[in-house]
Structures are given as C-alpha cells and as structure tokens.
Short mmCIF file of C-alpha atoms and ligand atoms in Angstrom, two decimals:
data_model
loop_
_atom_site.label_atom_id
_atom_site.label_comp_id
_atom_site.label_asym_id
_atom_site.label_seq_id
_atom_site.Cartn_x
_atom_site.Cartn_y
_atom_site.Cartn_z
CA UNK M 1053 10.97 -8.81 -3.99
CA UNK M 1054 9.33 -5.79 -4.56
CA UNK M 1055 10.60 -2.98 -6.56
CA UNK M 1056 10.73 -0.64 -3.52
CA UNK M 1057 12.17 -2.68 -1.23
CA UNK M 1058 14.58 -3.62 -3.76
CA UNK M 1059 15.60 -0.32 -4.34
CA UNK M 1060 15.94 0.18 -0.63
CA UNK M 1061 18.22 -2.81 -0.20
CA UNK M 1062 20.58 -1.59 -3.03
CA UNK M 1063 20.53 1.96 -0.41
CA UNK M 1064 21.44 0.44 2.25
CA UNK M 1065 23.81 -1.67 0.62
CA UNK M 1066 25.69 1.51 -0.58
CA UNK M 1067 25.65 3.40 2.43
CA UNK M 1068 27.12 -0.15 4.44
CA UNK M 1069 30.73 0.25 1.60
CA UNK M 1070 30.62 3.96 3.23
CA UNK M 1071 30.51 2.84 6.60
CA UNK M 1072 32.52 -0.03 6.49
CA UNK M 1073 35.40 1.46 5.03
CA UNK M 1074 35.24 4.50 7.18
CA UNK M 1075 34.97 1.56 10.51
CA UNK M 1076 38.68 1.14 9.26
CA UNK M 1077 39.90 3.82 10.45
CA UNK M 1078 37.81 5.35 12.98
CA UNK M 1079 40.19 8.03 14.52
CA UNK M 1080 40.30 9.55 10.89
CA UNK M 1081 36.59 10.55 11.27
CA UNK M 1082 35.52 14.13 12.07
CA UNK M 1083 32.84 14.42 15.07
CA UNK M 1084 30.27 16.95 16.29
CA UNK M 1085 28.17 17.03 19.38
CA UNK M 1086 24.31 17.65 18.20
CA UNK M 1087 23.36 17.99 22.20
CA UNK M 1088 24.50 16.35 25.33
CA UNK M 1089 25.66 12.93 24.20
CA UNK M 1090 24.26 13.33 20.65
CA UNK M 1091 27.16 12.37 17.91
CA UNK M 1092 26.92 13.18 14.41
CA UNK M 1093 30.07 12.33 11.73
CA UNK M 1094 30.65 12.68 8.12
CA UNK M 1095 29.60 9.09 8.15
CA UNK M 1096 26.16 9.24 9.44
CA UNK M 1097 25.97 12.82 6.70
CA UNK M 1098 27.53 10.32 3.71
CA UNK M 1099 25.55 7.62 4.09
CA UNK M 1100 21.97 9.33 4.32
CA UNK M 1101 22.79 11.64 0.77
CA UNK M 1102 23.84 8.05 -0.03
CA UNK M 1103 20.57 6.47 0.77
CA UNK M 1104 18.03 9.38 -0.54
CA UNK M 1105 20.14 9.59 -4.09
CA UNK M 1106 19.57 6.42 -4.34
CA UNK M 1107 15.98 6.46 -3.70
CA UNK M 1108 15.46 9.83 -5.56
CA UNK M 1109 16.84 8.51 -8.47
CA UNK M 1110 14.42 5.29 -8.83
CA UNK M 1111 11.51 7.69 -7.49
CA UNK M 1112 12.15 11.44 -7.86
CA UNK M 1113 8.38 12.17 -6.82
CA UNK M 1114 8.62 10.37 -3.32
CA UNK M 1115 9.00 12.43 -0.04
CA UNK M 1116 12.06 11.88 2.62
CA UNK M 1117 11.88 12.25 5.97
CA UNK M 1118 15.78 11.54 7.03
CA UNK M 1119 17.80 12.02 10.26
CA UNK M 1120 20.50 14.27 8.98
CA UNK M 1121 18.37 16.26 6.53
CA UNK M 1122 15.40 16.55 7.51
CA UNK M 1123 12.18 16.36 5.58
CA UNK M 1124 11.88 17.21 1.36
CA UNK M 1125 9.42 16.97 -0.67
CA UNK M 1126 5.57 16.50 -0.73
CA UNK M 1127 4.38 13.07 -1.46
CA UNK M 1128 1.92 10.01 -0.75
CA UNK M 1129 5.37 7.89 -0.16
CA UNK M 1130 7.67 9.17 2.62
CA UNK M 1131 10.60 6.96 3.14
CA UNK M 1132 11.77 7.20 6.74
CA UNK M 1133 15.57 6.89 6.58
CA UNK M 1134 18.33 6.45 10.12
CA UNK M 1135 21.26 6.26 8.06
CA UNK M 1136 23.15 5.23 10.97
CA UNK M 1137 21.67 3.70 13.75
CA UNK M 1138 24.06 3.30 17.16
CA UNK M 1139 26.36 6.11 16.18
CA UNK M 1140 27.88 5.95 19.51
CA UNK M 1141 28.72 2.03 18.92
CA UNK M 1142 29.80 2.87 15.50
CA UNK M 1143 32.60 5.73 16.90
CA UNK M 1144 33.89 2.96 19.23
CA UNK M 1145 34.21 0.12 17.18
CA UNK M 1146 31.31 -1.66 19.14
CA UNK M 1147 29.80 -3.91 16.06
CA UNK M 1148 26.18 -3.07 16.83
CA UNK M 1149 25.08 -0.47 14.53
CA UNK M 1150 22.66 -0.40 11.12
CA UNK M 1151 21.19 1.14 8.48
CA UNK M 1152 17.22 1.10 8.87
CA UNK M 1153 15.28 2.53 5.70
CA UNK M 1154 11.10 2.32 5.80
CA UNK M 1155 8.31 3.25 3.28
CA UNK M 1156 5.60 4.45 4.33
CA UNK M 1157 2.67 5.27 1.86
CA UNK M 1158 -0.19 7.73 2.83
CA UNK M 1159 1.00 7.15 6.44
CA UNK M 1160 0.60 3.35 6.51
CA UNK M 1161 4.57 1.43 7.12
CA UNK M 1162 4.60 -0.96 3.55
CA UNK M 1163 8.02 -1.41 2.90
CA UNK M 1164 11.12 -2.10 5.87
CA UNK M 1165 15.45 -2.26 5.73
CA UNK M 1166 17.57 -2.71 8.62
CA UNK M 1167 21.06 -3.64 7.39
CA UNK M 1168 23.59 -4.78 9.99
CA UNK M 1169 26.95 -4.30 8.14
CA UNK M 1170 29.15 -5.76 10.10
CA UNK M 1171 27.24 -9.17 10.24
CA UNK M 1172 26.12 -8.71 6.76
CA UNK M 1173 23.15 -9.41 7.78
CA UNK M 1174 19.76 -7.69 5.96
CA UNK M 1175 16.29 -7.88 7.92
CA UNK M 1176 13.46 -7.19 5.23
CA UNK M 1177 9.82 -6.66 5.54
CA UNK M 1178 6.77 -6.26 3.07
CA UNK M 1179 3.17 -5.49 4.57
CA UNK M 1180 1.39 -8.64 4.38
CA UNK M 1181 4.78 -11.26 2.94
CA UNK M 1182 6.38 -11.55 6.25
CA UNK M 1183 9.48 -10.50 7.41
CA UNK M 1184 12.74 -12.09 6.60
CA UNK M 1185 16.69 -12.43 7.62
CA UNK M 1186 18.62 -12.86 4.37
CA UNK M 1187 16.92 -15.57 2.38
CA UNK M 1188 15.39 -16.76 5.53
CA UNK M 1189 11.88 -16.41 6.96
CA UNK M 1190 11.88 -15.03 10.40
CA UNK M 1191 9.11 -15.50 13.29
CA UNK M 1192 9.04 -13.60 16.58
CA UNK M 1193 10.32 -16.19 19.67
CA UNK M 1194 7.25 -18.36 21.06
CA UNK M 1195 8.70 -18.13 25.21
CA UNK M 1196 5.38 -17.42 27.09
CA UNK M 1197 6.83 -16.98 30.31
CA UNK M 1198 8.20 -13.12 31.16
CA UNK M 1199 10.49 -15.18 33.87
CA UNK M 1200 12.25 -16.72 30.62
CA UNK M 1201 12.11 -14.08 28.61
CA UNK M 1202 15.22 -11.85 27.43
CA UNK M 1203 14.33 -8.47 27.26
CA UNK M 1204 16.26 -5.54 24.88
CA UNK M 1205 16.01 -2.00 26.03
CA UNK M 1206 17.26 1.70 25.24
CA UNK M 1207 18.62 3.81 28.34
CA UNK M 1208 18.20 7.42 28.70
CA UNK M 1209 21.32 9.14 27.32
CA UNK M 1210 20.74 12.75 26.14
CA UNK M 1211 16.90 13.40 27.95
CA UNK M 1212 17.01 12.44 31.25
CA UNK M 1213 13.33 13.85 31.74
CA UNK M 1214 11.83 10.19 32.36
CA UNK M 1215 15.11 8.57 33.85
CA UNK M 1216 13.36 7.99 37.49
CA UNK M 1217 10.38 6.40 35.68
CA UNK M 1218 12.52 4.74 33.46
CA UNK M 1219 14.96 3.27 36.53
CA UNK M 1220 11.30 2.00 38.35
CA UNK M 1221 10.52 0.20 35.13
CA UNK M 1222 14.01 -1.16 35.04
CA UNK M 1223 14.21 -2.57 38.43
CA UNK M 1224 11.03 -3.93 37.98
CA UNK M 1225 12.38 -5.49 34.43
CA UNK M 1226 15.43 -7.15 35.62
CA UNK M 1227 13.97 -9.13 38.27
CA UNK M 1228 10.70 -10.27 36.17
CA UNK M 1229 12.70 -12.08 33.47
CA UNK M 1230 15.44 -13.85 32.62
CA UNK M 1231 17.81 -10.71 31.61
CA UNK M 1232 17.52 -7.33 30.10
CA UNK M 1233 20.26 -6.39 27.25
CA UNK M 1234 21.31 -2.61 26.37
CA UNK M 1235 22.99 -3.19 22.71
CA UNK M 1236 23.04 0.41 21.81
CA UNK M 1237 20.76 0.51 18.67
CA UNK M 1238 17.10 0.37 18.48
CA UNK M 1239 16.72 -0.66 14.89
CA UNK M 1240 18.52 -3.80 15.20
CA UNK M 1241 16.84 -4.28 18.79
CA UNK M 1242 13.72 -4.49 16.54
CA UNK M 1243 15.31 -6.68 13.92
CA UNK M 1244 16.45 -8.87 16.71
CA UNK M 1245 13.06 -9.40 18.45
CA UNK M 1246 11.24 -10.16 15.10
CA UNK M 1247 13.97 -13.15 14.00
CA UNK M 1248 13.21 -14.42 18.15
CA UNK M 1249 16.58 -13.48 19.69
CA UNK M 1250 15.08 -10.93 22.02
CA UNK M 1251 11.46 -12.19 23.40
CA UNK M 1252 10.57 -8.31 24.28
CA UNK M 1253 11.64 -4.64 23.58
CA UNK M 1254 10.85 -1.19 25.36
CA UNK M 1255 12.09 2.32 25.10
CA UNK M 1256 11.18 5.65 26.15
CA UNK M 1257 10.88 8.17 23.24
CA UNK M 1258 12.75 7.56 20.46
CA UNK M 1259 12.44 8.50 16.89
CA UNK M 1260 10.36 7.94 13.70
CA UNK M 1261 13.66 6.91 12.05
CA UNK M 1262 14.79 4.97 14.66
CA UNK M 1263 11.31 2.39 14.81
CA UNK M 1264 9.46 2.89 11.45
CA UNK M 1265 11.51 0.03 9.59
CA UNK M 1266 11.40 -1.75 12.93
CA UNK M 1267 7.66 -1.93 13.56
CA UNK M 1268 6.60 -3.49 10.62
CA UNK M 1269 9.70 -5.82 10.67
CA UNK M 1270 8.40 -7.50 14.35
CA UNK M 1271 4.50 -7.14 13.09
CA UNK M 1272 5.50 -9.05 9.38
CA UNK M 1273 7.40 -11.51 11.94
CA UNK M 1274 3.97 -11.75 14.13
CA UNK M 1275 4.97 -9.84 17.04
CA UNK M 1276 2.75 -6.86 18.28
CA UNK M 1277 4.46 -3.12 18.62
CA UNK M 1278 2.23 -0.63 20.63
CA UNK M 1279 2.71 2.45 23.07
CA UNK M 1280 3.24 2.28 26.76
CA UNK M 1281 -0.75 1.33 27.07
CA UNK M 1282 -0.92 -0.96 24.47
CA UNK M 1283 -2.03 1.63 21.73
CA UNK M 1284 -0.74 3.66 18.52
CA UNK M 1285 1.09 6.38 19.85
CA UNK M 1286 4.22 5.21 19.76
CA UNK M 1287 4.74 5.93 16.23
CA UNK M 1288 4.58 9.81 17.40
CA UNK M 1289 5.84 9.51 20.66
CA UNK M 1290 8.59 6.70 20.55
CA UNK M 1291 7.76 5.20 23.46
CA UNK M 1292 7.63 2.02 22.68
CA UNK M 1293 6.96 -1.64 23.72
CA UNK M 1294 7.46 -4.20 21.36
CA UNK M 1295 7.58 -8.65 22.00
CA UNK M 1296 5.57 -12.04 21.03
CA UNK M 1297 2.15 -11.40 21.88
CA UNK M 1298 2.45 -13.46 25.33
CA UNK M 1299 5.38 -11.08 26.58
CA UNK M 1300 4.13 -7.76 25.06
CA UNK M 1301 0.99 -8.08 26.89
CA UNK M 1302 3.30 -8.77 30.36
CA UNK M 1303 5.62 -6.14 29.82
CA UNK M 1304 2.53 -3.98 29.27
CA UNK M 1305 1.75 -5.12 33.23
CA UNK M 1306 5.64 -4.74 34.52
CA UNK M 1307 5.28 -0.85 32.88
CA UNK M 1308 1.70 0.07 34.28
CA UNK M 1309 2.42 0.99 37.43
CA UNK M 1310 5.45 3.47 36.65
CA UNK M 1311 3.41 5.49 34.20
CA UNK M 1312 3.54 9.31 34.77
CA UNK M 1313 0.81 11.23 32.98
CA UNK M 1314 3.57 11.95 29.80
CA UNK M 1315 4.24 8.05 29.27
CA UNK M 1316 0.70 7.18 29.22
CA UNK M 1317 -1.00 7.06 25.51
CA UNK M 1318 -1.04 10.39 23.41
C1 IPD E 2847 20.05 5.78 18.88
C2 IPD E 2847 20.02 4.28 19.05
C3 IPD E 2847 19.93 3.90 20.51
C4 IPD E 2847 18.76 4.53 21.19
C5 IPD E 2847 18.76 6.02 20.95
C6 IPD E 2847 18.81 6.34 19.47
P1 IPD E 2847 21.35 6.98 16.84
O1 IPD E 2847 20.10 6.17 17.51
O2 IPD E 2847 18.92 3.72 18.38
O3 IPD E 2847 19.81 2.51 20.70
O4 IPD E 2847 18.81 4.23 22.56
O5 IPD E 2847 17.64 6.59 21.57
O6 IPD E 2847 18.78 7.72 19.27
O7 IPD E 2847 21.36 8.35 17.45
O8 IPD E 2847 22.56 6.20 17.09
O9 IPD E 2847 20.93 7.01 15.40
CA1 CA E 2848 18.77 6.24 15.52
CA1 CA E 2849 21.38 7.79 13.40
#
C-alpha cells in the first residue's frame, strides 16, 4: 500500500474509535444547527482534528482542505477530509455514515478512504492500482439495462433552490429503473457503486469533501464520474452523476431534459 494511503487508513481508523464510542451513547452528544437542517457535533469536530493530526504529523508540509476547519496551509498535496459523512444518520443511530479522506496532488485525486465504521468496512483507492473493499478487489456492476438498474441518490435537504428540477429528474428516475435508494451519505453511495451494489449515482451540488475520495474510488473500480452533461464540473459544482459506463451514459439521457441553465456544465 502506499505510504499515503496508509497513513490515511490509520486516520480514519482513529477517527472510527471516536465515533464509535460516541454511537454508544448518542443522547450524550452536544448538537448545533450550521443552517436549516445542517448538524454539526463534537463528533464530526473530534474526528477531523483527529484525521489532520494524523496526517500533519506524517506530512507537516501538506495542505488540508477539511469540513469543520476549513482550509490550512499552502501545498502541492491537499488532502480533502469529510470527517463524518451522514451526520444526520449518525445522530439517529441509522448505521450509514463514514469517514471519506482523499489526496489530491497539484489538483489531480491520487490517493482515496471511505471508512464505514459500523460495517468495518474500508473502500481504498490508488490512481492507476484499482480500487478495493478490504483485501478485496472491487469492480463497478456490469447491468446494462437502466430498467435493471438500482440507482443511489441525495435529496435536497438544506437548499431547496433545484428541488422542482430535482423532483422532474426523480419521477423520471423511479420509473426508468428498477429502484432508486436515498441512504443518507454520499461517500459511501460512491463506495457502494464502485464495489457494484448500486449500478448508478446522482446528486445535485454537494461538496468537495463529500465526492473527492469517492470519484476516484468508482473511476479505480472502472466506473465513469462526470457533471450533469457528462463533463468535469462536478468536482466544483457537486452535481454529480456517477455509474458503469452503460448506465452513466443513460442516466445522462433520464437528466437532459430537466436541466435548467445552473445544472448544465460550469
Ligand atoms: C451529507 C451526506 C448526504 C448528502 C448531503 C451531504 P454530511 O454530508 O453526504 O448524503 O445528501 O448533501 O452534505 O453533511 O452528513 O457530511
Ligand atoms: Ca458530507
Ligand atoms: Ca460531514
């Protein structure tokens, strides 16, 4: 494995003791409102400073670009750190939640983490070694046909700018395949689509933290990850489509025709 990624595992490892002992006793567990719908806890706090020590200690010189915190430091490697991804799950018990830690180096995704703690399981990704689940080599799903195809997606919850586009694309969605899932976090909807148990992913604008480990997770696993148009704006933007080649390029067709100026490519 290499050294990066390495050191990213034992992160993500550390901030998973955090959570999971804090999962014990959830009503213990101070909570603030960012925004509308937008939950932050000592948890999601601990577990980034967690993660970046970590990281800072193996490579004081990199850059951070973290949920919580914010950016530091000036660098040619930015790790792109969600220290807890599906903090609404995680504040109701709901077992779908992760840690997702990415490398990027001048700009390019090299290294990927998404730790599910309460499966124990740990999706890993190097540019160019494929992507893996555990020990395990994973490949996205081979379905060809949307009609058979399950779908994961991300609802509106706090911007509720797109939310008439967004129910078009939906209605359009559930009929077209064979079922569309909500879990509740986007890194391990990622995770899940590049080991083949989702066929196809979309989401209106999400976050750097919430894809970067993601994307190159479902690419190392031969999937395809673009914007709403096919191209490379989602990395910006967050809107993003992700699935097999066969069923990206379809749910590229289901999304065209709801497309308001603001969804198309950046
Ligand atoms: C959220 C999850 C969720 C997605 C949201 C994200 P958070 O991350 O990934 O699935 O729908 O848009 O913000 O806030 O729990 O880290
Ligand atoms: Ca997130
Ligand atoms: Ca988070």
């Amino acid at each position: 494995m290499h050294p990066m990624l390495n050191t990213a595992v034992k992160a993500a490892r550390r901030a998973a003791s955090l959570i999971n002992r804090a999962s014990q006793d959830l009503d213990a567990l101070t909570v603030e409102n960012k925004q509308h719908n937008d939950f932050v806890s000592e948890v999601d706090r601990g577990a980034e400073a967690t993660i970046i020590e970590t990281l800072l200690d193996a490579y004081p010189e990199h850059a951070i670009l973290a949920e919580e915190s914010g950016r530091k430091g000036q660098s040619d490697y930015q790790w792109i750190i969600d220290p807890l991804d599906g903090t609404t799950n995680f504040l109701h018990g709901f077992p779908q939640y992760a840690i997702s830690i990415a490398l990027a180096h001048q700009g390019q995704l090299e290294q990927a983490v998404i730790y599910d703690p309460t499966r124990n399981e740990l999706f890993t990704a190097s540019r160019g070694k494929g992507a893996y689940l555990n020990d395990r080599r994973i490949r996205v799903s081979r379905r060809t046909r949307l009609s058979e195809a399950l779908i994961g997606t991300g609802f509106p919850f706090r911007d509720f700018s797109h939310v008439d586009a967004y129910m078009a694309m939906f209605r359009d969605m559930i009929q077209k395949t064979s079922g569309v899932r909500r879990p509740g976090s986007a890194a391990l909807d990622l995770a899940w689509l590049a080991a083949g148990r989702l066929d196809g992913f979309w989401e209106i604008g999400l976050s750097k933290w919430d894809i970067a480990a993601g994307c190159l997770l479902v690419q190392e696993a031969g999937g395809l990850v673009g914007d709403f148009e096919g191209n490379d704006s989602y990395i910006d933007t967050g809107n993003i489509v992700g699935g097999n080649p066969k069923i990206f390029a379809q749910i590229l067709q289901v999304l065209a025709p709801h497309l308001t100026e603001k969804l198309k490519s950046a």
